[in-house]
Amino acid sequence: MKKLETMEEFKERKSTGKHIFMFSADWCPDCRIIEPILPEIEEKYSEYTLVYVDRDKFIDLCIELDVFGIPSFLAFEDGEELGRFVSKERKTKEEIEKFIDSLSK
């Protein structure tokens, strides 16, 4: 999974192509739980680029996007928000896949 490095990169990725931004943090136990399944999800949904966003490094972005719980997912295509799966609850593989499946409807 690509790791977001700068706000400029976020703006560029958000505005071109299909991206799912995963907001997370190294200290988040619920985020660590889903880590092993992420490569499988990336492969299954290869039309999207998954991008890891460190919540602590990009706290202002989290505030701007109303992302107050992690792990959370925001999907964009060519600048338009397609959907969000934002909460502080632990997420299962099935829930993440259901969210991504709902983006193309």
XYZ file of N, CA and C in Angstrom:
315
model
N 0.844 -1.176 0.000
C 0.000 0.000 0.000
C 0.887 1.235 0.000
N 0.532 2.165 -0.846
C 1.247 3.440 -0.936
C 1.001 4.234 0.337
N 2.017 4.934 0.812
C 1.892 5.761 2.012
C 1.897 7.231 1.599
N 0.893 7.968 2.050
C 0.803 9.388 1.727
C 1.951 10.144 2.377
N 2.624 10.975 1.570
C 3.785 11.713 2.073
C 3.516 13.201 2.278
N 2.687 13.802 1.421
C 2.467 15.255 1.497
C 1.009 15.597 1.208
N 0.611 16.796 1.613
C -0.738 17.279 1.288
C -0.894 17.469 -0.216
N 0.179 17.896 -0.876
C 0.131 18.061 -2.331
C -0.175 16.727 -2.999
N 0.439 15.665 -2.496
C 0.179 14.335 -3.054
C -1.286 13.957 -2.836
N -1.840 14.259 -1.660
C -3.250 13.967 -1.405
C -4.132 14.679 -2.425
N -3.891 15.974 -2.611
C -4.707 16.763 -3.534
C -4.616 16.217 -4.957
N -3.407 15.830 -5.359
C -3.213 15.292 -6.707
C -3.926 13.951 -6.873
N -3.728 13.046 -5.918
C -4.373 11.729 -6.004
C -5.891 11.851 -5.942
N -6.378 12.696 -5.056
C -7.820 12.884 -4.893
C -8.447 13.362 -6.198
N -7.730 14.208 -6.930
C -8.327 14.831 -8.112
C -8.173 14.014 -9.399
N -7.316 13.005 -9.404
C -7.151 12.200 -10.624
C -7.130 10.715 -10.292
N -7.952 9.965 -10.991
C -7.975 8.520 -10.798
C -8.897 8.089 -9.670
N -8.824 6.789 -9.359
C -9.674 6.190 -8.327
C -8.793 5.776 -7.151
N -9.035 6.400 -6.006
C -8.224 6.144 -4.824
C -9.097 5.900 -3.602
N -8.628 5.017 -2.754
C -9.239 4.829 -1.440
C -8.167 5.166 -0.417
N -8.457 6.158 0.390
C -7.522 6.586 1.421
C -7.909 5.905 2.724
N -6.952 5.173 3.303
C -7.180 4.507 4.584
C -6.498 5.318 5.670
N -7.295 5.890 6.551
C -6.774 6.675 7.663
C -6.496 5.727 8.817
N -5.273 5.790 9.325
C -4.818 4.815 10.295
C -3.730 5.432 11.172
N -3.191 4.622 12.083
C -2.065 5.058 12.911
C -1.336 3.820 13.416
N -0.042 3.968 13.636
C 0.762 2.839 14.092
C 0.295 2.295 15.438
N -0.248 3.145 16.286
C -0.633 2.755 17.639
C -2.049 2.175 17.730
N -2.770 2.137 16.621
C -4.184 1.735 16.602
C -4.323 0.203 16.509
N -4.804 -0.463 17.568
C -4.916 -1.923 17.524
C -5.911 -2.424 16.476
N -7.030 -1.699 16.280
C -8.004 -2.126 15.268
C -7.435 -2.011 13.856
N -6.524 -1.054 13.663
C -5.867 -0.891 12.365
C -4.898 -2.058 12.115
N -4.215 -2.491 13.148
C -3.263 -3.594 13.016
C -3.986 -4.893 12.686
N -5.195 -5.050 13.213
C -5.983 -6.269 12.987
C -6.267 -6.464 11.499
N -6.554 -5.382 10.771
C -6.919 -5.518 9.352
C -5.706 -5.528 8.426
N -4.525 -5.199 8.935
C -3.330 -5.145 8.080
C -3.109 -6.407 7.242
N -3.228 -7.617 7.818
C -2.969 -8.826 7.014
C -3.907 -9.019 5.839
N -5.105 -8.457 5.886
C -6.064 -8.652 4.786
C -5.957 -7.584 3.711
N -5.234 -6.513 3.984
C -5.189 -5.396 3.032
C -4.582 -5.772 1.676
N -3.496 -6.553 1.607
C -2.980 -6.928 0.279
C -4.009 -7.677 -0.559
N -4.794 -8.529 0.072
C -5.835 -9.273 -0.641
C -6.915 -8.325 -1.165
N -7.287 -7.342 -0.354
C -8.285 -6.356 -0.774
C -7.734 -5.504 -1.920
N -6.461 -5.100 -1.807
C -5.834 -4.324 -2.891
C -5.854 -5.092 -4.205
N -5.569 -6.385 -4.136
C -5.536 -7.213 -5.344
C -6.941 -7.374 -5.920
N -7.923 -7.604 -5.064
C -9.300 -7.821 -5.516
C -9.885 -6.557 -6.147
N -9.514 -5.403 -5.609
C -10.064 -4.127 -6.085
C -8.955 -3.294 -6.728
N -8.298 -3.869 -7.691
C -7.120 -3.241 -8.298
C -7.460 -1.988 -9.116
N -8.747 -1.738 -9.381
C -9.109 -0.498 -10.084
C -8.902 0.723 -9.188
N -8.750 0.478 -7.885
C -8.466 1.545 -6.927
C -7.018 1.460 -6.457
N -6.436 2.618 -6.190
C -5.147 2.663 -5.522
C -5.436 2.929 -4.052
N -5.001 2.010 -3.193
C -5.173 2.209 -1.765
C -3.993 3.003 -1.229
N -4.297 4.024 -0.439
C -3.270 4.923 0.085
C -3.412 5.006 1.610
N -2.332 4.699 2.306
C -2.301 4.770 3.769
C -2.073 6.216 4.184
N -2.943 6.733 5.054
C -2.807 8.098 5.567
C -2.588 8.002 7.075
N -1.418 8.441 7.525
C -1.100 8.431 8.952
C -1.886 9.550 9.637
N -2.819 9.170 10.467
C -3.692 10.122 11.145
C -2.917 11.158 11.945
N -1.834 10.745 12.569
C -1.051 11.674 13.391
C -0.284 12.686 12.539
N 0.205 12.237 11.404
C 0.964 13.122 10.510
C 0.041 14.091 9.763
N -1.186 13.650 9.489
C -2.133 14.453 8.706
C -3.393 14.770 9.510
N -3.210 15.196 10.753
C -4.347 15.476 11.628
C -5.219 16.607 11.068
N -4.612 17.614 10.448
C -5.402 18.711 9.871
C -6.291 18.215 8.732
N -5.777 17.279 7.944
C -6.562 16.675 6.869
C -7.729 15.887 7.452
N -7.483 15.161 8.523
C -8.559 14.410 9.184
C -9.662 15.344 9.657
N -9.271 16.464 10.251
C -10.252 17.443 10.720
C -11.045 18.005 9.537
N -10.324 18.358 8.470
C -10.964 18.914 7.271
C -11.970 17.943 6.670
N -11.659 16.640 6.707
C -12.519 15.627 6.095
C -13.485 14.969 7.077
N -13.509 15.445 8.326
C -14.372 14.868 9.364
C -14.079 13.385 9.606
N -12.805 13.051 9.663
C -12.391 11.692 9.984
C -11.904 11.706 11.429
N -12.781 11.274 12.336
C -12.447 11.330 13.756
C -12.263 9.954 14.385
N -12.450 8.910 13.624
C -12.214 7.555 14.107
C -11.356 6.810 13.111
N -10.573 5.860 13.606
C -9.743 5.043 12.716
C -9.876 3.585 13.117
N -9.694 2.662 12.179
C -9.424 2.897 10.766
C -10.669 3.401 10.038
N -10.438 4.274 9.067
C -11.521 4.799 8.243
C -11.072 4.855 6.790
N -12.038 4.792 5.894
C -11.765 4.756 4.466
C -12.575 5.836 3.753
N -11.905 6.587 2.873
C -12.568 7.564 2.011
C -12.180 7.252 0.575
N -13.172 7.210 -0.310
C -12.922 6.894 -1.711
C -13.218 8.111 -2.587
N -12.310 8.351 -3.537
C -12.463 9.463 -4.475
C -12.202 8.970 -5.893
N -12.913 9.575 -6.842
C -12.630 9.358 -8.253
C -12.657 10.712 -8.943
N -11.532 11.088 -9.515
C -11.396 12.338 -10.262
C -11.958 13.537 -9.494
N -11.622 13.629 -8.213
C -12.001 14.773 -7.402
C -13.337 14.666 -6.695
N -14.127 13.662 -7.021
C -15.444 13.498 -6.416
C -15.399 12.403 -5.361
N -15.934 12.706 -4.187
C -16.000 11.685 -3.142
C -17.058 10.659 -3.517
N -16.633 9.395 -3.589
C -17.553 8.308 -3.938
C -18.245 7.734 -2.713
N -17.545 7.771 -1.588
C -18.124 7.199 -0.381
C -17.133 7.231 0.757
N -17.652 6.966 1.960
C -16.799 6.956 3.139
C -17.283 5.872 4.095
N -16.327 5.260 4.733
C -16.579 4.250 5.754
C -15.792 4.739 6.963
N -16.414 5.648 7.702
C -15.727 6.365 8.768
C -16.397 6.061 10.102
N -15.626 5.474 10.996
C -16.084 5.240 12.361
C -14.877 4.808 13.178
N -15.069 4.736 14.463
C -13.971 4.287 15.310
C -14.056 2.783 15.574
N -15.027 2.128 14.977
C -15.235 0.697 15.197
C -14.232 -0.152 14.410
N -13.950 -1.317 14.932
C -13.129 -2.289 14.206
C -13.876 -2.716 12.950
N -13.142 -2.887 11.861
C -13.761 -3.270 10.603
C -13.320 -4.668 10.192
N -14.245 -5.423 9.615
C -13.921 -6.761 9.137
C -13.633 -6.695 7.637
N -13.041 -7.749 7.127
C -12.778 -7.838 5.688
C -14.092 -7.710 4.915
N -15.125 -8.382 5.401
C -16.426 -8.358 4.731
C -17.002 -6.941 4.697
N -16.867 -6.209 5.794
C -17.386 -4.838 5.838
C -16.633 -3.920 4.883
N -15.322 -4.087 4.818
C -14.506 -3.275 3.907
C -14.876 -3.583 2.458
N -15.016 -4.870 2.134
C -15.390 -5.270 0.773
C -16.796 -4.767 0.422
N -17.716 -4.829 1.368
C -19.072 -4.334 1.122
C -19.022 -2.823 0.832
N -18.208 -2.097 1.573
C -18.055 -0.666 1.330
C -17.522 -0.422 -0.078
N -16.459 -1.122 -0.470
C -15.867 -0.897 -1.797
C -16.847 -1.307 -2.898
N -17.564 -2.425 -2.688
C -18.562 -2.839 -3.673
C -19.645 -1.773 -3.857
N -19.991 -1.073 -2.787
C -21.055 -0.064 -2.861
C -20.619 1.167 -3.654
N -19.332 1.352 -3.866
C -18.841 2.533 -4.569
C -19.189 2.533 -6.044
N -19.334 1.357 -6.624
C -19.548 1.277 -8.068
C -21.017 1.189 -8.442
N -21.897 1.439 -7.504
C -23.337 1.363 -7.795
C -23.928 2.722 -8.049
